[in-house]
XYZ file of C-alpha atoms in Angstrom:
584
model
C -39.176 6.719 7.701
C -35.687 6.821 9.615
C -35.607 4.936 12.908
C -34.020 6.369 15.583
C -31.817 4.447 18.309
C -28.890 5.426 21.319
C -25.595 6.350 20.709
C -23.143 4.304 22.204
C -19.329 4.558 22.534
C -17.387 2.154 21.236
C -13.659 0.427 22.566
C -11.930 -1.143 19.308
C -9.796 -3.177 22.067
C -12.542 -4.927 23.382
C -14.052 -7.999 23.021
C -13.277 -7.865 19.252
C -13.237 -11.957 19.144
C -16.503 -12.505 20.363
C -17.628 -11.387 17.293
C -16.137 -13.888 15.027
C -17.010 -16.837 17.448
C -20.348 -16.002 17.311
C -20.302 -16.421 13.929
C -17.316 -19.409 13.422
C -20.155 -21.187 15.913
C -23.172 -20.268 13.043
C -20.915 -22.404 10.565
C -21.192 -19.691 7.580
C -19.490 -18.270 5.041
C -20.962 -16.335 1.703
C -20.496 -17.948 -0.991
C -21.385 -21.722 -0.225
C -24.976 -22.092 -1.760
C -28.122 -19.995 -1.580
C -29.086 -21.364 1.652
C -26.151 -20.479 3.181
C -25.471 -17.106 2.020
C -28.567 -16.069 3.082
C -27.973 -17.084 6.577
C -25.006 -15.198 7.096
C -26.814 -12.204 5.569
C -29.268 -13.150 8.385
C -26.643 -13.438 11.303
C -24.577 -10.900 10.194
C -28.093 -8.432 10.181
C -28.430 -9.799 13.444
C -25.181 -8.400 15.220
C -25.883 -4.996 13.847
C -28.388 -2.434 15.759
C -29.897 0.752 13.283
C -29.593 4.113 14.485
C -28.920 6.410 11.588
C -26.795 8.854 11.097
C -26.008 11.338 13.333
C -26.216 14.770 11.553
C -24.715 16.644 14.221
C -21.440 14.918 14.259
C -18.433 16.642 13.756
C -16.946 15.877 10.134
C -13.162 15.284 8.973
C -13.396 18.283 7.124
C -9.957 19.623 5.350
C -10.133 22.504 7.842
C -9.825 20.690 11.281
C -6.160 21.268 10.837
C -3.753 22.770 7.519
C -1.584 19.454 6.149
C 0.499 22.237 4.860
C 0.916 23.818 8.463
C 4.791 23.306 9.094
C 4.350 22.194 12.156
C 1.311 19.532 11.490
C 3.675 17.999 8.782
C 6.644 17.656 11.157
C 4.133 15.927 14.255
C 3.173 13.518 11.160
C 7.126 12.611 10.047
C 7.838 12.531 14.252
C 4.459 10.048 14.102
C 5.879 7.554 11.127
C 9.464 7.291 12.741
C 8.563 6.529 15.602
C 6.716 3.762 14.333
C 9.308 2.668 12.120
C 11.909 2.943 15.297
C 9.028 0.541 17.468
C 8.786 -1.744 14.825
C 12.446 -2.771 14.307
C 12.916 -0.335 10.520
C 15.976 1.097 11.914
C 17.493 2.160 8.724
C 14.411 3.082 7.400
C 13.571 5.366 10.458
C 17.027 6.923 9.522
C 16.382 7.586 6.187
C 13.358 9.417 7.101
C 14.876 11.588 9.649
C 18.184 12.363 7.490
C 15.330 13.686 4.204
C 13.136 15.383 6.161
C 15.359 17.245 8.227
C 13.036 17.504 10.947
C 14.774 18.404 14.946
C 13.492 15.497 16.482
C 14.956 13.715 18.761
C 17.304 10.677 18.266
C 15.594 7.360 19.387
C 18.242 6.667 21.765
C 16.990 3.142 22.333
C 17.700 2.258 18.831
C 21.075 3.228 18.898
C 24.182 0.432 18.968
C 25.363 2.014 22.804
C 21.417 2.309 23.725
C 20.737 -1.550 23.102
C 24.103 -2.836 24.264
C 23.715 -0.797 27.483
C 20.006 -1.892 28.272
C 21.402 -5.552 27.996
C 24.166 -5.265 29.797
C 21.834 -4.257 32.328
C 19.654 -6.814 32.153
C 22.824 -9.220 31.769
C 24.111 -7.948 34.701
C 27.250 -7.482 32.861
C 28.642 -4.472 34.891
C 31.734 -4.438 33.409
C 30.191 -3.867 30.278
C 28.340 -1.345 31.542
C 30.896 0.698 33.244
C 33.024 0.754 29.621
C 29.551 2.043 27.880
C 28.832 5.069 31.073
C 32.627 6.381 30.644
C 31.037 7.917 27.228
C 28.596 11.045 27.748
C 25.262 9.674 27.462
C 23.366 12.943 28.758
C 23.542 15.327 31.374
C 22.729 13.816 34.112
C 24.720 11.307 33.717
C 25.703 10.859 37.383
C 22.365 10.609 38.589
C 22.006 7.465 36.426
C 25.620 6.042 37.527
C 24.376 6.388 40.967
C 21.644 4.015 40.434
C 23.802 1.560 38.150
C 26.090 1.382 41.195
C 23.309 1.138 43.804
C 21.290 -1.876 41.888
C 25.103 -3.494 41.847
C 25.802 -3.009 45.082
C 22.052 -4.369 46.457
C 22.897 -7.698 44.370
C 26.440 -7.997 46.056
C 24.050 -7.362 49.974
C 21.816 -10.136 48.259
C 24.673 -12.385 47.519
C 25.912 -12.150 51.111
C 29.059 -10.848 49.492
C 29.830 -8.561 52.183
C 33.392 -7.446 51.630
C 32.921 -6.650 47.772
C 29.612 -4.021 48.975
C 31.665 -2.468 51.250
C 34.525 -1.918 49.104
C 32.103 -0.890 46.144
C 30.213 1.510 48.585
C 33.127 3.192 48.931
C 34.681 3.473 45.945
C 31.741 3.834 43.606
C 28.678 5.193 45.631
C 30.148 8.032 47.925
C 31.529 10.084 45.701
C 28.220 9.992 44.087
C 26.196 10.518 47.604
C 24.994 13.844 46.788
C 22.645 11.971 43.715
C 20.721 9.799 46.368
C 16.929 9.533 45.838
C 16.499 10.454 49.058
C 18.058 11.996 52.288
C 18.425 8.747 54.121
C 19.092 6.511 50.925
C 22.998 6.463 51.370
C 22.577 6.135 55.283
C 20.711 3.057 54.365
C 22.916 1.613 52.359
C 25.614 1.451 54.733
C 22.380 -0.009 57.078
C 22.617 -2.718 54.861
C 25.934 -4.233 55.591
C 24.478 -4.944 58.909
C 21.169 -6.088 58.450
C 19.910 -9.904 57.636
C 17.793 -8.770 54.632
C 17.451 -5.813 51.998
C 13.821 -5.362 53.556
C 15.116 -4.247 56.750
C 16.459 -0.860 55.038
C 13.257 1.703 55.086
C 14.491 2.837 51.898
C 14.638 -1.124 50.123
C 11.345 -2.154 51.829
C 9.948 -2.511 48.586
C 13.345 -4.487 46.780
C 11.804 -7.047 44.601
C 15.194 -8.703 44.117
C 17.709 -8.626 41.280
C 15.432 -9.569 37.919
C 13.165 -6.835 39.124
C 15.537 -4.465 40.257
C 17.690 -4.804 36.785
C 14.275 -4.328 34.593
C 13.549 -0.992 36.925
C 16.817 0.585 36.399
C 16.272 0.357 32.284
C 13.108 1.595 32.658
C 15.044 4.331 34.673
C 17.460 4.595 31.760
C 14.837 5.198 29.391
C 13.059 7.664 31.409
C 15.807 10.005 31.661
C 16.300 9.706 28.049
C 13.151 10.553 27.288
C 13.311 13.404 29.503
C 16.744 14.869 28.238
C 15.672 14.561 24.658
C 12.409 16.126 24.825
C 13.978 19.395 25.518
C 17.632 19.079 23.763
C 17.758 20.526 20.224
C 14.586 22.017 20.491
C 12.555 18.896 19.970
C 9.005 17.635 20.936
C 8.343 14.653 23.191
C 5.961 12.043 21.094
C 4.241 10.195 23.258
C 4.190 6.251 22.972
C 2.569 4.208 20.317
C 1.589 7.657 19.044
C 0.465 6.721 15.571
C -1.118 3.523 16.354
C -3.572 5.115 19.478
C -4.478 8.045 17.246
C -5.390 5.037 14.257
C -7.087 3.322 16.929
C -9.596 6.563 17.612
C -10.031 7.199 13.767
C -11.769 3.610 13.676
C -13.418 3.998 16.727
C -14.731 7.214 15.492
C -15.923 5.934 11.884
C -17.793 3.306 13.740
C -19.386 5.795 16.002
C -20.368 7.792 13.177
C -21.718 4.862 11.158
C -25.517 3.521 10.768
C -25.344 0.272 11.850
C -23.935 0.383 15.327
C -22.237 -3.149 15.752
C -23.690 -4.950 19.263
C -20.024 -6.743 19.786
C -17.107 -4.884 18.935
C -16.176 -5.180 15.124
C -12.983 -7.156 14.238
C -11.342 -4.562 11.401
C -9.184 -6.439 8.893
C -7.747 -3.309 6.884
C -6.833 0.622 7.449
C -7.286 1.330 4.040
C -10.692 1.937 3.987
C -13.501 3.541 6.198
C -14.996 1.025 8.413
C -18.468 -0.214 6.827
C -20.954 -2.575 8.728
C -21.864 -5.216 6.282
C -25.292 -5.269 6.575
C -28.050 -6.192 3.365
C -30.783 -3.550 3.175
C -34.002 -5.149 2.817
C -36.478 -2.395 3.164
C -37.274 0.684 1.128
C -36.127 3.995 3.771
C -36.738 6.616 1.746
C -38.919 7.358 -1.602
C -37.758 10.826 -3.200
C -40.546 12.142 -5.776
C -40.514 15.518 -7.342
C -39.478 14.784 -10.977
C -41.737 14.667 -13.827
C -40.140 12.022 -16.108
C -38.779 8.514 -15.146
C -35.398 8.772 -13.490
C -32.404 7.317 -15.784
C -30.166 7.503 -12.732
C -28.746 8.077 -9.251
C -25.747 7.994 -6.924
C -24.591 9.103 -3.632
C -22.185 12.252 -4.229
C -18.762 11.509 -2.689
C -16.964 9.112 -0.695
C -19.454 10.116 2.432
C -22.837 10.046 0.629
C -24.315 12.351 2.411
C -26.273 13.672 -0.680
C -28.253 11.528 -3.551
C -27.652 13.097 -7.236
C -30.688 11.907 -9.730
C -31.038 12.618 -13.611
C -34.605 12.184 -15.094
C -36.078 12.517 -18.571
C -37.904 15.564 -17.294
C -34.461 17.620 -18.302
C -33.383 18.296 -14.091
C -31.098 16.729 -12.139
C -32.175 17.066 -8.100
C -30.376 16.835 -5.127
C -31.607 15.094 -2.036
C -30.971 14.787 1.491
C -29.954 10.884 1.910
C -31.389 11.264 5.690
C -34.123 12.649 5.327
C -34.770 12.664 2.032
C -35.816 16.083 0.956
C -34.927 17.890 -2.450
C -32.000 20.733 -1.951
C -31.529 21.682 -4.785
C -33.291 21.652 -8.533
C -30.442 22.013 -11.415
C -31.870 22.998 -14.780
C -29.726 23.818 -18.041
C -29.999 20.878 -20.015
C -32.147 20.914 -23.077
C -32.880 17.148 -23.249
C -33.044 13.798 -20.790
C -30.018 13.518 -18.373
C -28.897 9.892 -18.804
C -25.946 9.593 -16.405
C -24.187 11.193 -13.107
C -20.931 11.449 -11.681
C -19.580 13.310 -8.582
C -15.925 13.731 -7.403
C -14.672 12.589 -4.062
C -15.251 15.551 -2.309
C -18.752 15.758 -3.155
C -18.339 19.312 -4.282
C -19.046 19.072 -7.795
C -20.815 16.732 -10.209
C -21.056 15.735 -13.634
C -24.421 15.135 -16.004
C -24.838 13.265 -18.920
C -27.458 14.173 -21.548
C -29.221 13.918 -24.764
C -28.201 17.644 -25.559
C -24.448 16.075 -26.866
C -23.381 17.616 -23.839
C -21.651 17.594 -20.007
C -22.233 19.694 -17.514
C -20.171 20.537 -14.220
C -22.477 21.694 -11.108
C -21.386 23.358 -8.250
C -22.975 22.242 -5.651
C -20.535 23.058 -2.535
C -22.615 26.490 -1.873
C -25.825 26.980 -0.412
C -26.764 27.526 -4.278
C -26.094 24.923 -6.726
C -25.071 26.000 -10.636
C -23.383 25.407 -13.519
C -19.432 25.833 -13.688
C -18.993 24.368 -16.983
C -20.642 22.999 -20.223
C -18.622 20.092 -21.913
C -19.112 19.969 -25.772
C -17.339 17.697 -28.525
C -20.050 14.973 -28.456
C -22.310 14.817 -31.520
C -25.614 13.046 -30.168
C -26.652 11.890 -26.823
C -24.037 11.351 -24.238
C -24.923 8.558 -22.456
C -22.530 7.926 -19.487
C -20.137 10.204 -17.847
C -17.212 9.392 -14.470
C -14.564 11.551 -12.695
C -11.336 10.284 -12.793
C -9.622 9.507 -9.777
C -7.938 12.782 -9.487
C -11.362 14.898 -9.879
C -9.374 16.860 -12.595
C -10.515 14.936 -15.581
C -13.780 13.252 -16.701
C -14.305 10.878 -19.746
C -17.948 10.775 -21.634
C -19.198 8.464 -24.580
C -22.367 8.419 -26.196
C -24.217 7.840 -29.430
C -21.583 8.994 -31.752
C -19.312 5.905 -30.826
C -16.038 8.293 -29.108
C -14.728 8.343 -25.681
C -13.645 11.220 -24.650
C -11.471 12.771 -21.724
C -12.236 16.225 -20.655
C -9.690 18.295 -18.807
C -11.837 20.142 -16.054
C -9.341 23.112 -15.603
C -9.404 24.137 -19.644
C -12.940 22.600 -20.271
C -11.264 21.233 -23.382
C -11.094 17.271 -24.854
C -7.316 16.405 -24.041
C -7.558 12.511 -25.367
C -10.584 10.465 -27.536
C -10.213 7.143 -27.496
C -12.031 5.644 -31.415
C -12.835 2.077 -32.089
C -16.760 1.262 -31.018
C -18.513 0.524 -33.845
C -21.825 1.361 -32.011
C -23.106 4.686 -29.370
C -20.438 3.259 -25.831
C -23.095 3.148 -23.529
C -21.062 3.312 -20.018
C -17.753 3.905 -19.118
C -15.856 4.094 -16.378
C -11.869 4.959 -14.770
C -10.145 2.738 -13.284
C -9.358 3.075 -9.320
C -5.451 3.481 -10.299
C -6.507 5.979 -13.232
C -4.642 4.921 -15.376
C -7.002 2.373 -17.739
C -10.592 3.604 -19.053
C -13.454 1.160 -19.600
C -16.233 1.056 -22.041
C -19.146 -0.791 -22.800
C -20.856 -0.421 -25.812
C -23.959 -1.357 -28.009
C -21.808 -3.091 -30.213
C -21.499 -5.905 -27.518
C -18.660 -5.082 -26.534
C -16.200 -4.147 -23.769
C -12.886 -1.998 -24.182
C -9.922 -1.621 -22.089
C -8.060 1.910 -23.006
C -4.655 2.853 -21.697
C -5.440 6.061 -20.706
C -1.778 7.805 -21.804
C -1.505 6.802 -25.209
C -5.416 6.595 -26.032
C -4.429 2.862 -27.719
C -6.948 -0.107 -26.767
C -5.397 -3.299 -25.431
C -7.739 -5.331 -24.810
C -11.367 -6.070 -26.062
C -13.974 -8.351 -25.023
C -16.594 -9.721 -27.313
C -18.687 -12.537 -25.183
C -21.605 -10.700 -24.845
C -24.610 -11.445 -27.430
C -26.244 -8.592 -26.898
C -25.442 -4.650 -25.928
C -23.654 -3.608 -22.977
C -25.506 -1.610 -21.176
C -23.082 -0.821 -18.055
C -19.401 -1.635 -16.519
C -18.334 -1.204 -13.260
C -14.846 -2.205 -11.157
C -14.464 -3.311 -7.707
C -13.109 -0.938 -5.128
C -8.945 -2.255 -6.074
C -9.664 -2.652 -9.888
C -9.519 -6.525 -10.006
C -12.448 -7.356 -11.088
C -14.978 -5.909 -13.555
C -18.986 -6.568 -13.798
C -20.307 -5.767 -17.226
C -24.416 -5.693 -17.725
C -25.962 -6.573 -20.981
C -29.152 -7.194 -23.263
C -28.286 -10.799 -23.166
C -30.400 -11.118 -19.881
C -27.022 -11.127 -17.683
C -24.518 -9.755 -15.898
C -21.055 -11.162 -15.892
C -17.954 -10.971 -13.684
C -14.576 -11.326 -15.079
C -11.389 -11.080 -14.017
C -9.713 -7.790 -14.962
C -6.098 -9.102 -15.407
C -6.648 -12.311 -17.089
C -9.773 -10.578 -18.691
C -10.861 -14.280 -17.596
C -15.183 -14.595 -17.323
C -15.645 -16.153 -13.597
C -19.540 -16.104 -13.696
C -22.934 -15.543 -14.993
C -24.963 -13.739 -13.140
C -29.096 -14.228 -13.824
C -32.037 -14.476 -12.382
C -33.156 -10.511 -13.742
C -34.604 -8.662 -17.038
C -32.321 -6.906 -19.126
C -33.639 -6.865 -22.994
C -35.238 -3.912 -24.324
C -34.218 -0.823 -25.111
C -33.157 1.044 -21.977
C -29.613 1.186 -19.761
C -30.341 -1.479 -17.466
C -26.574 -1.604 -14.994
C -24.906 -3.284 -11.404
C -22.243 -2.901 -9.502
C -20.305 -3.828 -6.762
C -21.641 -3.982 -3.264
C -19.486 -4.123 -0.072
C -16.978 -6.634 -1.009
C -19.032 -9.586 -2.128
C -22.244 -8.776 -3.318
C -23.273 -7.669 -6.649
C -26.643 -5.258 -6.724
C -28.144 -4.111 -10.067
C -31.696 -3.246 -12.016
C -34.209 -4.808 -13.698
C -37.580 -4.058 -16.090
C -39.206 -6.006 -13.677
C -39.225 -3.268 -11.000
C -36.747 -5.477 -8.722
C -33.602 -4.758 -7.472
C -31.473 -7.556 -6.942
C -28.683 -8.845 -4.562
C -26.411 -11.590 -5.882
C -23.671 -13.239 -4.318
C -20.383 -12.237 -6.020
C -18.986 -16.078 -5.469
C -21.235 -18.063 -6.162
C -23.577 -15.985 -8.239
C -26.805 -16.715 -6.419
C -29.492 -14.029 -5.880
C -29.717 -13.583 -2.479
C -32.625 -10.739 -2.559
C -34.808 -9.109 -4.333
C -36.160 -5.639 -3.140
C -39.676 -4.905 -3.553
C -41.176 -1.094 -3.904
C -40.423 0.367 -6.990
C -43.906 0.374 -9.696
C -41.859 -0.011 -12.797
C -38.175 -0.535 -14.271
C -35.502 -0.229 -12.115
C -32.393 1.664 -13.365
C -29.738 1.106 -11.533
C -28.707 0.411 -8.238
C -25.790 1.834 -6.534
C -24.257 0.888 -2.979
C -22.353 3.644 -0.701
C -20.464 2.190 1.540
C -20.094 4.952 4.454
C -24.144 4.960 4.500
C -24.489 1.344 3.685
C -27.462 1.790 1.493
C -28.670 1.098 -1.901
C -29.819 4.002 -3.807
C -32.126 3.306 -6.828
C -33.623 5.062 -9.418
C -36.595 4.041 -11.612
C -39.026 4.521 -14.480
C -41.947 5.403 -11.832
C -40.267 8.625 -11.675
C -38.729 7.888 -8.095
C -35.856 7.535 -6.340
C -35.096 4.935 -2.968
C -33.008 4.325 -0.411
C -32.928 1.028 0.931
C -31.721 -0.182 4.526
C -32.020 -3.027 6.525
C -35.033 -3.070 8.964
C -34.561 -5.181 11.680
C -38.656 -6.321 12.090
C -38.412 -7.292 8.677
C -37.316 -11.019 7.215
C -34.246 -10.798 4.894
């Protein structure tokens, strides 16, 4: 079901404004009204082309160099000051060179003499510039004074100030003669006190005049810096805007590599994350069947989603292919239903919730998946399950009312966290790591410090159980689901409610949960066999996907593949993309 399409190369630097014209002229913005919103999902489809993913690519993989390689981690430092020094953080660029004690070269340019000397220059304050040359600079030092001299000499030919060249020429340029450019350089600058213009002198044919010839000889300056200091002290030339260029190609390359190639070149706002086309799936891509009870669950594995985890009541979690969709790998152990996944960053191991009152840790980095580790502690089902930031921890909660955090290396509980009065049916880590959420069938929603195990803060507006929780990609904002027929957004600091969201089923007796999608849509489940888009500002559904035959479970967004994932009580799991021949 995967459409194919050319690979193109991309230019960040190009016409990145076109892009937000085009749309400035459509008049749009999410979050106005239904109408609205569903436009710019429209026009923002529009600018986007589907090819898939390329499987051949070559991936970031930890082994395309060693960060620990000595030599890696001094180009990096060498990188970051030079920024600093381009950017005007002198003292911090200092700092940085003094701690890491790495033999690069001094950033002459940033240097009191350095700066005073290019302005003089420019100035044309000789004297000045004479007082800074009578201190060693570098080694070829006289080379340089040859060509301050020369560039003060052609301004005295341009002034018509005859008697002052001569004099200068030779005072200050013949004991220097032997530095000339060329052989006939000095022989035409005695020409000069003859001729009516600079031109006439083969060598000054060129001469621009005095601005020019001032900004030439910095540029001089800083060339024979360069030079000097890329071999003194044993140091390594970086070459300009270093940092920024190799930035530049790590976008370029993430939007190469991505599934929605962009038609106009993409306008990115922030280096801290991956770049993601925003583009609304509307179509089912793929429909994974193989297990024999109705799937509780689903989720991309890692950051780059390359793989779909599912957990059914048939016992087995499976493994697919996001691209093409085919099962990897079958992983059997538990005794009872599998109610919830988790993977770690890396996508080399995930986590399984079940109704066996345990966790399980799967290795599935190998060409054959299996169990590293069975979690106990939990009496009853263990509904939900999620890796801590760090990938060394997870935290579980289930039916016997206790969260608990798991230390991965020892396999042993290291914190529980007591105060539900009812089974917590999801929880989840904060991005920080530092504050665990739970939701519970007691209606409500806990906030746990995750250090001391104490909970500050509690919310209780929900009428009926929560059924899932889930926190925005910077932890600001927290969507809870519940058997009150909504989903809610609130604000995580001010644990403030901003809206309702409705429109869906949520009310019998099954985890029905949402989450976050891109960085303003909202995407979750319902027992009507719909999944549904709302808009995270002004709450509005803005789709609903058709395709499952039953309950929908969840929903879950990756934002490298920039598709839904779904799983459902027909006993399937989807991926959903945008198709182009298809209305949003």
């Amino acid at each position: 079901m995967a459409s194919t399409g050319k690979n193109t190369s991309y230019d960040v630097d190009g016409a990145q404004g076109e892009l937000a014209r085009s749309l400035q002229a459509l008049d749009i913005r999410l979050g106005q009204d239904n109408g609205s919103a569903k436009r710019t999902m429209s026009a923002m489809a529009a600018t986007h082309n589907h090819v898939g993913m390329n499987p051949n690519r070559i991936r970031p993989t930890e082994d395309i160099f060693n960060p620990d390689d000595p030599h890696i981690r001094e180009d990096i430092i060498r990188m970051i000051m030079q920024y600093l020094a381009d950017e005007g953080y002198n003292a911090s660029q200092t700092t940085i060179q003094d701690e890491s004690n790495v033999k690069w070269h001094e950033r002459e340019e940033n240097t009191n003499e350095t700066r005073r000397l290019k302005k003089a220059i420019l100035d044309g304050e000789w004297t000045e510039v004479d007082k800074i040359c009578s201190k060693p600079l570098f080694k070829n030092q006289k080379s340089f004074l040859f060509a301050v001299y020369k560039q003060q000499y052609l301004e005295y030919i341009e002034h018509r100030e005859m008697q002052k060249a001569f004099t200068f020429l030779q005072k200050r340029l013949k004991p220097l003669e032997q530095h000339q450019k060329t052989p006939i350089e000095f022989k035409d600058l005695c020409y000069l006190l003859t001729t009516k213009s600079i031109h006439d002198a083969p060598s000054f044919k060129n001469w621009e005049g005095i601005a020019q010839g001032r900004d030439r000889l910095v540029e001089h300056f800083q060339s024979m810096l360069e030079v000097e200091n890329s071999v003194k002290d044993g140091s390594v030339y970086v070459p300009p805007n270093r940092l920024l260029n190799l930035l530049r190609q790590a976008v370029a390359y993430q939007i190469e590599v991505s599934r929605y190639h962009p038609r106009i070149s993409p306008i990115v706002e922030t280096l801290l994350q991956d770049f993601s086309p925003f583009v609304i799936p509307n179509a089912t891509r793929t429909i994974m069947q193989g297990h024999r009870g109705n799937v509780k669950c689903a989720e991309f594995v890692g950051t780059e989603g390359r793989s779909i985890i599912s957990g059914s009541s048939d016992n087995t979690l499976r493994i697919w292919d996001t691209e093409t969709g085919n099962c990897l790998h079958i992983l059997e152990g538990h005794s009872s239903r599998i109610w919830d996944v988790s993977s770690n960053d890396s996508g080399t191991t995930v986590a399984s919730a079940s109704g066996d009152s345990t966790v399980k840790i799967w290795d599935i980095k190998g060409s054959k998946a299996s169990c590293r580790a069975t979690l106990g502690g939990h009496s009853g089902d263990v509904y939900t399950v999620k890796y801590h930031p760090t990938s060394n921890h997870v935290v579980s909660g289930g039916y016997d009312k206790i969260v608990r955090l798991h230390d991965l290396t020892t396999g042993q509980v290291v914190k529980t966290f007591s105060g539900h009065q009812l089974a917590v049916s999801k929880v989840i880590v904060n991005p920080v790591g530092n504050l665990v959420v739970s939701g519970s069938k007691d209606n409500t929603i806990k906030f746990w410090d995750l250090v001391s195990g104490v909970c500050i803060k509690t919310i209780t507006s929900h009428l009926g159980e929560v059924t899932s929780v889930a926190m925005n990609s910077v932890g600001t904002l927290l969507l809870s689901s519940s058997k009150d027929n909504s989903n809610r957004l609130w604000d995580v600091r001010m644990t403030r409610p901003l809206r309702k969201l409705k429109g869906h089923q949520n009310t019998s007796k099954n985890f029905i949960r949402a989450g976050f999608a891109h960085n303003s849509l909202l995407v979750g489940g319902s027992e009507d066999g719909l999944v549904y888009i709302w808009d995270q500002e002004s709450g509005d559904i803005l789709q609903k996907l058709q395709g499952h035959e039953a309950m929908v479970y969840n929903a879950v967004w990756s934002p490298k593949q920039s598709m839904f994932v779904s799983s459902s009580d027909d006993r399937t799991v989807r991926t959903w993309y945008y198709d182009e021949k298809r209305a949003l």
